[in-house]
Structures are given as C-alpha cells and as structure tokens.
mmCIF file of C-alpha atoms in Angstrom:
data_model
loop_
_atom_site.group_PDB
_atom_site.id
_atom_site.type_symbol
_atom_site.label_atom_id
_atom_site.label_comp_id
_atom_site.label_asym_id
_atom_site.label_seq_id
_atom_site.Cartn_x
_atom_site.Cartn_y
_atom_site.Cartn_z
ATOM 1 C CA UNK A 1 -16.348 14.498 -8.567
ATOM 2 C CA UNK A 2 -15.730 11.513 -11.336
ATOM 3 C CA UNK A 3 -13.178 10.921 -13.231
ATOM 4 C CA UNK A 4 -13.598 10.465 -17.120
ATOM 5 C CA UNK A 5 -14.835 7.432 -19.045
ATOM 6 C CA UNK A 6 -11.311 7.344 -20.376
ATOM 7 C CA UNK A 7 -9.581 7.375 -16.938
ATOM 8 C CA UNK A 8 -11.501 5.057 -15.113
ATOM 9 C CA UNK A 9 -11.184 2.378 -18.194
ATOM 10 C CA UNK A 10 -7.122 3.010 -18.180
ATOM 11 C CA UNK A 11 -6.866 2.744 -14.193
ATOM 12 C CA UNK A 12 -8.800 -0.396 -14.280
ATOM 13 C CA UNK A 13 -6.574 -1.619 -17.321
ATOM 14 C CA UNK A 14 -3.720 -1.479 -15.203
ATOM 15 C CA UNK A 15 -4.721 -2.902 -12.168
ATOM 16 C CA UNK A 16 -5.665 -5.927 -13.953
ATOM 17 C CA UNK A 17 -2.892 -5.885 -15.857
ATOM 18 C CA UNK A 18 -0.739 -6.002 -12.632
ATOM 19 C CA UNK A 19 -3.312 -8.719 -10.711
ATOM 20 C CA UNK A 20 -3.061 -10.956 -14.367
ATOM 21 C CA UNK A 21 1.097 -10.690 -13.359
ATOM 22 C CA UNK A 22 0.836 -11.786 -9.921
ATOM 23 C CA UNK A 23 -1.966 -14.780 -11.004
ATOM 24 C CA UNK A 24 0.797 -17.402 -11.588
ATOM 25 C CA UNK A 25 1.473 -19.953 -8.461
ATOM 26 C CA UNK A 26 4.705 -21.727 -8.343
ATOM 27 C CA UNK A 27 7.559 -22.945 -5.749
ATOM 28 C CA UNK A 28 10.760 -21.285 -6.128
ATOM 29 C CA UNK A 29 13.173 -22.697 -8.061
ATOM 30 C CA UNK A 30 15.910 -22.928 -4.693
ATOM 31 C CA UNK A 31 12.885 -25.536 -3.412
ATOM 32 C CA UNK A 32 11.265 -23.016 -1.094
ATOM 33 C CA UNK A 33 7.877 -24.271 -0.673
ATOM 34 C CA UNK A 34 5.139 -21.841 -0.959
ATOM 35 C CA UNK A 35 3.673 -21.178 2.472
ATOM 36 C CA UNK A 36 6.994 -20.762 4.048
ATOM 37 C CA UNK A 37 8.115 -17.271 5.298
ATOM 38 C CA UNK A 38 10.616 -16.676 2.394
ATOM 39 C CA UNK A 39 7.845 -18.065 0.351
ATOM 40 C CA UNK A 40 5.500 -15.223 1.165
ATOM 41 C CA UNK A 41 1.615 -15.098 2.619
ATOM 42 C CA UNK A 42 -0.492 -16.319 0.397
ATOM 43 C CA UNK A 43 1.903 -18.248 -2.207
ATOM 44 C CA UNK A 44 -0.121 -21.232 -1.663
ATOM 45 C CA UNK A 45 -3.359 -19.523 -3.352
ATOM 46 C CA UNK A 46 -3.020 -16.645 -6.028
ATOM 47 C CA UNK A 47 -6.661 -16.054 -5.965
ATOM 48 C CA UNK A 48 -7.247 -12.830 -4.304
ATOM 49 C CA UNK A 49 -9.258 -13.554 -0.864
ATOM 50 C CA UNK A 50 -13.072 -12.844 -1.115
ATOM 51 C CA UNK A 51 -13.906 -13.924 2.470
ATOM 52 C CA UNK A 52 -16.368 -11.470 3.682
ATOM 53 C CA UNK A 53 -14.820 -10.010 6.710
ATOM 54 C CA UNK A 54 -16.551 -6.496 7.106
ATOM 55 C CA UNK A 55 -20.402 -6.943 7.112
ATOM 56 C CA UNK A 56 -21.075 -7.748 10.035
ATOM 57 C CA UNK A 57 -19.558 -4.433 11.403
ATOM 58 C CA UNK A 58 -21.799 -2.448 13.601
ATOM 59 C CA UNK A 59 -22.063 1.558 13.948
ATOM 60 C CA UNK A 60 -19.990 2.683 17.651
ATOM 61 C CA UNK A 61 -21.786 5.622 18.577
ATOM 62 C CA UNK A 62 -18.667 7.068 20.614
ATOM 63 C CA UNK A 63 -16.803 6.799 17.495
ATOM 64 C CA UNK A 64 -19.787 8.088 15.350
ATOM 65 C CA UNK A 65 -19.858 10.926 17.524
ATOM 66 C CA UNK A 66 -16.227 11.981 17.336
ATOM 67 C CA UNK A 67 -17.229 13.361 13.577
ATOM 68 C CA UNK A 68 -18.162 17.250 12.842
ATOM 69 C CA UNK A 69 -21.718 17.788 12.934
ATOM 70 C CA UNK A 70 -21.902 18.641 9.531
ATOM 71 C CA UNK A 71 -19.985 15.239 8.328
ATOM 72 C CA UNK A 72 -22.624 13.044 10.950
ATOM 73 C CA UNK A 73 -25.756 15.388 9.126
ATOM 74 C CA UNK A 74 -24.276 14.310 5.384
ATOM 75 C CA UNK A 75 -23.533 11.008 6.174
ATOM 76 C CA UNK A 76 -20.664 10.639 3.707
ATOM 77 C CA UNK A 77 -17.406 11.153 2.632
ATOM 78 C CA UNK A 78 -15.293 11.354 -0.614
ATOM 79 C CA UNK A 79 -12.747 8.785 -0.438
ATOM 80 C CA UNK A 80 -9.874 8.245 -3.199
ATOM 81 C CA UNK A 81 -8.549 4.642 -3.486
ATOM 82 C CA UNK A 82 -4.846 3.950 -5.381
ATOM 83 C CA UNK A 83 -5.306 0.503 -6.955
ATOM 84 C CA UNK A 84 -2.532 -1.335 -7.876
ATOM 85 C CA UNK A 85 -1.599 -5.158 -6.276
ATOM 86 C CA UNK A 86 -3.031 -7.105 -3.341
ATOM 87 C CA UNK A 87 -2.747 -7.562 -0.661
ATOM 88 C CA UNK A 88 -2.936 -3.402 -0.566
ATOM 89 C CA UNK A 89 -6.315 -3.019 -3.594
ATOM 90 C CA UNK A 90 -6.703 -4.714 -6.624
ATOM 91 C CA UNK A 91 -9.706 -5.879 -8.764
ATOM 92 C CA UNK A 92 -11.234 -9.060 -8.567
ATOM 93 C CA UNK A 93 -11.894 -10.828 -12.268
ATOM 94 C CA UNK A 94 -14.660 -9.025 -13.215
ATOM 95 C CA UNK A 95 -12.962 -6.021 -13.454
ATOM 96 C CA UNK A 96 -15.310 -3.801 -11.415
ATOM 97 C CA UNK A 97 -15.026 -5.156 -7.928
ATOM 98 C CA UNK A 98 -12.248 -3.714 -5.778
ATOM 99 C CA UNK A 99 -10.875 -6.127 -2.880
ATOM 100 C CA UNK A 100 -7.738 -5.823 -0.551
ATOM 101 C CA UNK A 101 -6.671 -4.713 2.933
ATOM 102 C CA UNK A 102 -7.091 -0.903 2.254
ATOM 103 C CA UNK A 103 -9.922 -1.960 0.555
ATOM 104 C CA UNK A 104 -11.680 -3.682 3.548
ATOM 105 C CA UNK A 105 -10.399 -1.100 6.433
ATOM 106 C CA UNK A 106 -12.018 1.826 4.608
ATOM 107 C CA UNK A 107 -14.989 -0.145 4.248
ATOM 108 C CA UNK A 108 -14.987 -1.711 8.016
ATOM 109 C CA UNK A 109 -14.063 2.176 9.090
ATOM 110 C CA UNK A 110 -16.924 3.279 7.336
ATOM 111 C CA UNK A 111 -19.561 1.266 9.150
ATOM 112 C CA UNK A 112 -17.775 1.976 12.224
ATOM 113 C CA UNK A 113 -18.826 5.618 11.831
ATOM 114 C CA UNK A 114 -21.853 5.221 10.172
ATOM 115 C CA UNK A 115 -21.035 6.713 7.285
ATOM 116 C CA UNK A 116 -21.288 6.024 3.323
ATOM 117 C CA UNK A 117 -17.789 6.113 1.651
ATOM 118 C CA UNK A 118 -17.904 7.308 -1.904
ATOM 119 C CA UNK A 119 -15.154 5.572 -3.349
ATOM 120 C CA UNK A 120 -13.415 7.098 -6.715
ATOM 121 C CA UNK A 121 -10.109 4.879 -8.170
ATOM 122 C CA UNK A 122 -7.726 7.547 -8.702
ATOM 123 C CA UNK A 123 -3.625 7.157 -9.589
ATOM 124 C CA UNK A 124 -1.034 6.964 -6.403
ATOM 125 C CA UNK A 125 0.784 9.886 -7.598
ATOM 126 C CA UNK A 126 -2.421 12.250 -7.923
ATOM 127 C CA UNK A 127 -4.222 11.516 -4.153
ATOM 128 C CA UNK A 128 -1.986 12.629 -1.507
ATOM 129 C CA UNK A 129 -1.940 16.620 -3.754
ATOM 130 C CA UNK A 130 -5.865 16.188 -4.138
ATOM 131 C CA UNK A 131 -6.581 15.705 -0.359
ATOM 132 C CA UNK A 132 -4.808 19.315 0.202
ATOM 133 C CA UNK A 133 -6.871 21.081 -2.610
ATOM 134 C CA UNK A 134 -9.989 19.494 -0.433
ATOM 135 C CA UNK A 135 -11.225 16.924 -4.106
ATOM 136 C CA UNK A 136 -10.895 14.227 -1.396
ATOM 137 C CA UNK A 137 -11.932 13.605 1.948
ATOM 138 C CA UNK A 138 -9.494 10.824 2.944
ATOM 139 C CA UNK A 139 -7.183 8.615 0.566
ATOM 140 C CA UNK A 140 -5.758 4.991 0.879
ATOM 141 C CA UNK A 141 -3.128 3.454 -0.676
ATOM 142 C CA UNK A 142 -0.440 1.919 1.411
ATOM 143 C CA UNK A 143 0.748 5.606 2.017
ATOM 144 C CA UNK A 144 3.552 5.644 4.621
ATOM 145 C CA UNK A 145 3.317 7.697 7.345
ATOM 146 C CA UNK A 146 7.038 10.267 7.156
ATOM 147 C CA UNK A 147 8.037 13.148 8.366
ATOM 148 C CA UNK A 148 8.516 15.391 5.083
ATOM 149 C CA UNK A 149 4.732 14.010 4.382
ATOM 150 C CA UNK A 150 3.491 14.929 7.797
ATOM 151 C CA UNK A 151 4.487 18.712 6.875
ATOM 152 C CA UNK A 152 1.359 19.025 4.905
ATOM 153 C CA UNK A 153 -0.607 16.075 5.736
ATOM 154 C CA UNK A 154 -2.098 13.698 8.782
ATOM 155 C CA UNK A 155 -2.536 10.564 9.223
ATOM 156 C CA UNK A 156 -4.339 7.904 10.858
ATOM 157 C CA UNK A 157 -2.686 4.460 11.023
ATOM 158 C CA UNK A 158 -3.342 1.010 10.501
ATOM 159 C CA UNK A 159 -1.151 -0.658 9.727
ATOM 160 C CA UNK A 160 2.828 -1.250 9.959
ATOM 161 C CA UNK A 161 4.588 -2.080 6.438
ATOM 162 C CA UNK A 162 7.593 -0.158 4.753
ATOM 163 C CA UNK A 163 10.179 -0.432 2.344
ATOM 164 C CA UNK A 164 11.988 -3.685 0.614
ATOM 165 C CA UNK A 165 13.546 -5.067 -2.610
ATOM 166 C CA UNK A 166 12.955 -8.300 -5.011
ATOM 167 C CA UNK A 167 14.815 -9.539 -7.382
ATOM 168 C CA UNK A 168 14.999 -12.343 -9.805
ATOM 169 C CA UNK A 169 16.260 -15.692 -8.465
ATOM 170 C CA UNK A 170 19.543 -15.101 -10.910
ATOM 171 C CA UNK A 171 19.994 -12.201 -9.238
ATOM 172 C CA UNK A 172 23.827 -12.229 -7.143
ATOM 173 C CA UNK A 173 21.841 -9.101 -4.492
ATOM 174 C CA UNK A 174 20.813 -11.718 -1.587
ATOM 175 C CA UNK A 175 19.953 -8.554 0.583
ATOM 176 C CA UNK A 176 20.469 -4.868 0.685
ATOM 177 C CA UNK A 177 21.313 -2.857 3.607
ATOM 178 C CA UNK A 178 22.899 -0.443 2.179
ATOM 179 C CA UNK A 179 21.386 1.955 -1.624
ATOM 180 C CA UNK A 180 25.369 1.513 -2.752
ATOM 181 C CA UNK A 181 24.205 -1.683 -2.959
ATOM 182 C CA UNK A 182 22.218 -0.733 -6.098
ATOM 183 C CA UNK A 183 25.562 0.874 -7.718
ATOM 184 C CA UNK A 184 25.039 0.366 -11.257
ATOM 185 C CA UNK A 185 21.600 -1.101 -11.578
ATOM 186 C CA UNK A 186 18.468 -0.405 -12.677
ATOM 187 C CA UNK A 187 15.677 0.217 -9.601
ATOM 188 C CA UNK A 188 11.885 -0.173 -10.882
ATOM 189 C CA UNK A 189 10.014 1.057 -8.327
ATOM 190 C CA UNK A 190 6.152 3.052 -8.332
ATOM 191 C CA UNK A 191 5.917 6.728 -8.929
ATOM 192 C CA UNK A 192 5.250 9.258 -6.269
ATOM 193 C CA UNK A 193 6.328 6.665 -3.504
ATOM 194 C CA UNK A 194 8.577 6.855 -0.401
ATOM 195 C CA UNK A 195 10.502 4.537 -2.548
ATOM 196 C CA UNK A 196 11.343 6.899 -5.759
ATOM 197 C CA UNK A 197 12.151 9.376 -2.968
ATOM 198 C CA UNK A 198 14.057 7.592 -0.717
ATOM 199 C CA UNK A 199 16.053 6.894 -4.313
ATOM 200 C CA UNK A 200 16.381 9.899 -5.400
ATOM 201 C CA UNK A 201 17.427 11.653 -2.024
ATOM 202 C CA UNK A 202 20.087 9.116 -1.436
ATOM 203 C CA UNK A 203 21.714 9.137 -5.627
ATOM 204 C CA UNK A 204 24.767 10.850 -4.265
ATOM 205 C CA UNK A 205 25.718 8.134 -2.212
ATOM 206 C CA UNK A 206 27.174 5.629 -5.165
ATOM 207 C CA UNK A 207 29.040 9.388 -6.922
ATOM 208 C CA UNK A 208 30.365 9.680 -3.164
ATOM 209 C CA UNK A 209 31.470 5.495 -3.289
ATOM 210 C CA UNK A 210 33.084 6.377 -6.407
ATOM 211 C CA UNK A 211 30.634 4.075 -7.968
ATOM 212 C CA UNK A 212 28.459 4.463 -11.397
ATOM 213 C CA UNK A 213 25.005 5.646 -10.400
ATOM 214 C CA UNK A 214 21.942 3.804 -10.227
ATOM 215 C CA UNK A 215 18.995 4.206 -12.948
ATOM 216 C CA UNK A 216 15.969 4.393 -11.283
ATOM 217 C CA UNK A 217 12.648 3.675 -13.381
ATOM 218 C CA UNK A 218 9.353 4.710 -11.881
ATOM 219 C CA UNK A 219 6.135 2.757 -13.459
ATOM 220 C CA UNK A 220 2.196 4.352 -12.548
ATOM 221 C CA UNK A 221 1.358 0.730 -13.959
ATOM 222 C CA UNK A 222 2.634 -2.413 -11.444
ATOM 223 C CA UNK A 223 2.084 -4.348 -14.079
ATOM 224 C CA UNK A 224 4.794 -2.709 -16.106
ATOM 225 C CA UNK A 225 6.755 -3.212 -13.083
ATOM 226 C CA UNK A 226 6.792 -6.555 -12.584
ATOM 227 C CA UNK A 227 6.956 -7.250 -15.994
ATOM 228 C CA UNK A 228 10.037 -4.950 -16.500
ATOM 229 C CA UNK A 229 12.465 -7.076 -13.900
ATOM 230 C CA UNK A 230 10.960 -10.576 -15.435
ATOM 231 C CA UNK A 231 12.135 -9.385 -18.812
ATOM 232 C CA UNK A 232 15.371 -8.044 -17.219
ATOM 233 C CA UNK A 233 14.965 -5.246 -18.140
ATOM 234 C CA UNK A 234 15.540 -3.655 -14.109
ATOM 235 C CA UNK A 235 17.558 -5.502 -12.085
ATOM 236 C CA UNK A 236 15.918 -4.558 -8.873
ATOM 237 C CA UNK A 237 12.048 -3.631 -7.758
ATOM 238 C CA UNK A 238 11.859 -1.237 -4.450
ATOM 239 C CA UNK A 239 8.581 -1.650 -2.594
ATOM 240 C CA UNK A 240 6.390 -2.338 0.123
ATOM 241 C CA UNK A 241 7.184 -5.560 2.198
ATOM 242 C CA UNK A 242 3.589 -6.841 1.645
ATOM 243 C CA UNK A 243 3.488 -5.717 -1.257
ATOM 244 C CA UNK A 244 6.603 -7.649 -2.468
ATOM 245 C CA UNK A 245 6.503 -10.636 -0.067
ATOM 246 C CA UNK A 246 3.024 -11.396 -2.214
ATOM 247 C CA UNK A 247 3.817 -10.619 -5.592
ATOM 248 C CA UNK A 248 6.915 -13.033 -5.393
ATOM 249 C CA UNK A 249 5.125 -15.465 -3.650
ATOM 250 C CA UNK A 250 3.303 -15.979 -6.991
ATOM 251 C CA UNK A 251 5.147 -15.422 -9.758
ATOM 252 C CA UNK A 252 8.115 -17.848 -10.368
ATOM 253 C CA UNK A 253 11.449 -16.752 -10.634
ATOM 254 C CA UNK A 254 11.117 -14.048 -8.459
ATOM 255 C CA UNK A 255 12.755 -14.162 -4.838
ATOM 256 C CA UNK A 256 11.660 -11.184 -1.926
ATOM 257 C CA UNK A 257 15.061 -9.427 -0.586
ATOM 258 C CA UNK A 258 14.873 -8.263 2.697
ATOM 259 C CA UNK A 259 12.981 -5.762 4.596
ATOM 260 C CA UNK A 260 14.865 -1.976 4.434
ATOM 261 C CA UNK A 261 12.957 0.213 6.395
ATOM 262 C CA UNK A 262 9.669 -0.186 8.560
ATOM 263 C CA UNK A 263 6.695 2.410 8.452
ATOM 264 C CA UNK A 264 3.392 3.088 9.743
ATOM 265 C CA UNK A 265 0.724 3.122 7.069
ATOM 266 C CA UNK A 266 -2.136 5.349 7.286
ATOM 267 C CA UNK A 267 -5.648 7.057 6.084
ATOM 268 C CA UNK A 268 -4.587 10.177 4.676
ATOM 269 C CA UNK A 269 -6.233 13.584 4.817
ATOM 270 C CA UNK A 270 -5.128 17.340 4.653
ATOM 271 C CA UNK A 271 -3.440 19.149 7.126
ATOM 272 C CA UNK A 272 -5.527 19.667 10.139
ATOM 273 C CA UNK A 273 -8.729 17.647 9.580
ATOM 274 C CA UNK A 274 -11.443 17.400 11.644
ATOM 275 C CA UNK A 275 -12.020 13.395 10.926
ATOM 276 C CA UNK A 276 -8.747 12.288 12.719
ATOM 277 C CA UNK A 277 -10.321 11.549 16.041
ATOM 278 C CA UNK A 278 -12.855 9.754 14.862
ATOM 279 C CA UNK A 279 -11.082 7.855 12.020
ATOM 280 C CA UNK A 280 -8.274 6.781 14.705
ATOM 281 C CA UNK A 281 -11.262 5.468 16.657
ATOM 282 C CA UNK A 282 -12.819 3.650 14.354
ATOM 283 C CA UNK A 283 -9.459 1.705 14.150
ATOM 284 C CA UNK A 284 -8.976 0.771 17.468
ATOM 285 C CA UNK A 285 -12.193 -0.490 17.947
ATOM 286 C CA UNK A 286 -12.057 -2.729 14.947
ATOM 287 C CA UNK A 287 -9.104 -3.997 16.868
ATOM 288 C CA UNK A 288 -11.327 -4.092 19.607
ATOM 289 C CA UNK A 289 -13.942 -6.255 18.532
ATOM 290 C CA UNK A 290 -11.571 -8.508 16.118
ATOM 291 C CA UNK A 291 -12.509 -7.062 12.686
ATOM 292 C CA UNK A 292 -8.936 -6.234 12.898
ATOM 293 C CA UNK A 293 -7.438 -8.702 13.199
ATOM 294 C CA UNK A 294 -9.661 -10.740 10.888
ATOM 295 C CA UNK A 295 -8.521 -8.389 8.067
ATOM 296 C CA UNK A 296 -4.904 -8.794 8.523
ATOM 297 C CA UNK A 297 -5.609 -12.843 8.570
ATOM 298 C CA UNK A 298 -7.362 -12.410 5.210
ATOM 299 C CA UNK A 299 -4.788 -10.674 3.613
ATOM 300 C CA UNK A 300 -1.630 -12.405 5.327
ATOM 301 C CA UNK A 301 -0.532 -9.740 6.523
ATOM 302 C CA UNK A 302 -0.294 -10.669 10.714
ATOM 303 C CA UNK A 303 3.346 -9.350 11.226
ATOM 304 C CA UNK A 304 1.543 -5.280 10.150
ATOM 305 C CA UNK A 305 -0.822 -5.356 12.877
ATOM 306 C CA UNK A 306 -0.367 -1.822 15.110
ATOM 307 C CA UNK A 307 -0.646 -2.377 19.138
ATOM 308 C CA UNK A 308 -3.249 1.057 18.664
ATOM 309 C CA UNK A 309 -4.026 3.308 15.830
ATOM 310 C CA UNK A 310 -2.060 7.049 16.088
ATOM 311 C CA UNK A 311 -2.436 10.201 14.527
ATOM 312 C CA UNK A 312 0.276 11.500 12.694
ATOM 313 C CA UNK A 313 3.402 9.728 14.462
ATOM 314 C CA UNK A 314 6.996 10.463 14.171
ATOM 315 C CA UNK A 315 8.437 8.861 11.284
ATOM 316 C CA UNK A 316 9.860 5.054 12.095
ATOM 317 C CA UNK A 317 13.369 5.472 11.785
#
C-alpha cells in the first residue's frame, strides 16, 4: 500500500512549493504588526515549529484497550496524511520530514494507543473515498466534520476550525457574510473541500441577486493557490481559518477576511469503524495530561481547542 515513485516526488513538490510561498515574513502594509490577532499566529516566525511536543507520550491502557483485538494483536494502522500548509501538515526543508498539528495529533494518538501509524502522503481529494474502499485505516487533513460527510463517514474530533476568506490588501472585500458577496469574482479555493462545495451548492444565489456569477478555481497544489491571488489572477481564496490566518500572516500583501463558518475537525474513517472509541479516547486524554494543549500552543492555534473529543457530531451550523 505505496504510492508510486512518481506520486510521492509530485506530492512532496507541492507541499514545498506551497511552504516556499508562505516562507516570507513581513508586517502588513496598513501597519499591523505581526503578532497581533489580525496579524495571525505565528507571523512573527515563518519557520515551521519543530518543538518536540509528542515524545514523551505514554501508552493509556484504558484507551489501548478500547481497540479490536485484532488491531491491539497487529499493532498498527494505515494512516493517509493530506499535506499541504502549516499549521495543518507541511514538510520541513529537507523535504522528507512531515510536521504540523495533524501531523503531531496522529502521532501523540498513536502512542496513546500503543500503536505504530504507517503514514502514506496521499492528495486531499483522494483520502476521504479511500477510507470507504478500506486502502486506509484513518485519514487527516483538516477534514471538517458535516452532515452530507457524516452519511458515509465518522469522525473523531480534535479540533474546532472552519471556513474563511483572504484577500489581497488592494482588495475593496473587508469581510464576507454573505457568497453574493463574491458576485463576479474569481474564488481559489482547494479541491474536494467543504469550501468548493459550499461554492458550488450556493452558485445560484448571485443568478437569484441578479448578479454575474462567481468563477470558482479549485487548485490540488496550495502553492498554486496562493500564488494565483498574489498574481491577481483570483480575487478571493476560501479556506480554513488556521489555515488562512497563517499563510497571511507571512506573506506580504495579503490580509485574512473574516471567519464564515465554524466546524469541528476530525480523524476520519469509514462508516461504522471499530477504532472510534478508542481514537476519541486517545484525544481526551491528551487533553488530559496537557499534550493537548501543548500542540495547539505549538501551532498557534489556542482559539481550536475542543472542551472533549466527539464522535461524529451534528454539523456546526
């Protein structure tokens, strides 16, 4: 269960590509320092965080024991990781190592339940389908927890992010609360997301306003992304608030919108898995013991932290 020589080199391409756009640190040109809230999390550094923060996590033997016998007897799992931007995965410089929040939660789950995590890098789009044909065990990659998802899926959350939007600083948008909003622009956003869905189901609303539609652009590659609104070439990118709130935060002449919708993030698995018990413990004793929240300081991310973890919840709306 590998992918190709071919595929791995191209994923890895593009997740540098995408890190190498977010490596520039700058203040925004309306004199927002970095550091600030507008500013972002980590505008102040645009080296990706190394701090060791999962280590020294110990095996719980009440969450250990929550796994099927025959998971506990192998001892692993097959776990597909989407890599695209910090603070969600990334690669560090040398191109091999992976780093980031869903990076470090698998890895601090792992321990938790004693088990080995064979990670494979696999595209956003191609995870959530693999993990019903049974290819994966469990898949991370910022995936929002909905109810059209929850059909044919479960969850186990960790996390609280969600839609936004960024723009350039020329941009006249200052926030969106409404898609008619987007009228007449061009929307980059990732492909197989909430986003491109929450796009696409809501297109009739500017042909209802009596309004030219908007163009929406869908890019595997976040580098492509970003680098399509610097060049102007989209007006708008739709994404996740961490997501955003750190890219912006380091590249200059970019300026984070608002938040547009909250959701719970989750691990991801196929309908009716045995593992969600175990998984959802896992999580809450991280938070438990402070791995948790030691994570979530790492990445900047504080304002995402979950009271408890939950299987499958009802869709934020």
């Amino acid at each position: 269960m590998t992918t190709t020589r071919t595929s791995r080199t191209a994923l890895r391409t593009a997740a540098l590509l995408a890190t190498a756009a977010l490596a520039v640190t700058g203040c925004g040109t309306d004199g927002t320092a970095a550091g600030t809230p507008d500013a972002g999390p980590a505008a102040a550094n645009a080296k990706v965080p190394t701090t060791d923060v999962v280590s020294a996590v110990r095996k719980d033997p009440a969450a250990a024991a929550l796994l099927p016998a025959d998971v506990r007897a192998r001892g692993t799992l097959a776990l597909a990781s989407s890599v695209g931007t910090p603070p969600g995965a990334t690669y560090l410089p040398d191109g091999r190592t992976l780093a980031g929040q869903d990076i470090d939660f698998a890895d601090a789950v792992g321990k938790v339940l004693g088990l080995k995590l064979t990670r494979e890098v696999a595209g956003f789009e191609a995870i959530l389908p693999a993990l019903g044909s049974g290819k994966y065990d469990v898949g991370t990659g910022n995936f929002g927890v909905t109810d059209e998802r929850r059909k044919t899926l479960d969850f186990v959350t960790y996390i609280n992010d969600g839609q936004g939007f960024a723009a350039r600083r020329d941009s006249p948008l200052k926030k969106v609360t409404a898609l008619t909003q987007l009228c007449g622009l061009t929307v980059a956003t990732g492909a197989g997301t909430t986003f491109e869905t929450t796009l696409e189901a809501n297109a009739h609303l500017c042909k209802d306003a009596g309004k030219p539609p908007y163009d929406v652009r869908t890019y595997a590659d976040q580098g492509a992304l970003w680098i399509s609104l610097q060049q102007g070439r989209s007006d708008v990118v739709m994404s996740t608030i961490n997501g955003l709130r750190y890219a912006v935060a380091q590249q200059p002449g970019l300026r984070f919108l608002n938040e547009f919708k909250r959701l719970d993030v989750g691990f991801a698995f196929k309908k009716g898995t045995p593992l969600a018990p175990a998984f959802r413990a896992a999580v809450n004793r991280l938070k438990k013991d402070g791995t948790y929240d030691r994570i979530l300081k790492k990445w900047g991310t504080g304002p995402s932290a979950l009271t408890a973890s939950r299987i499958s919840p009802p869709e934020i709306r």
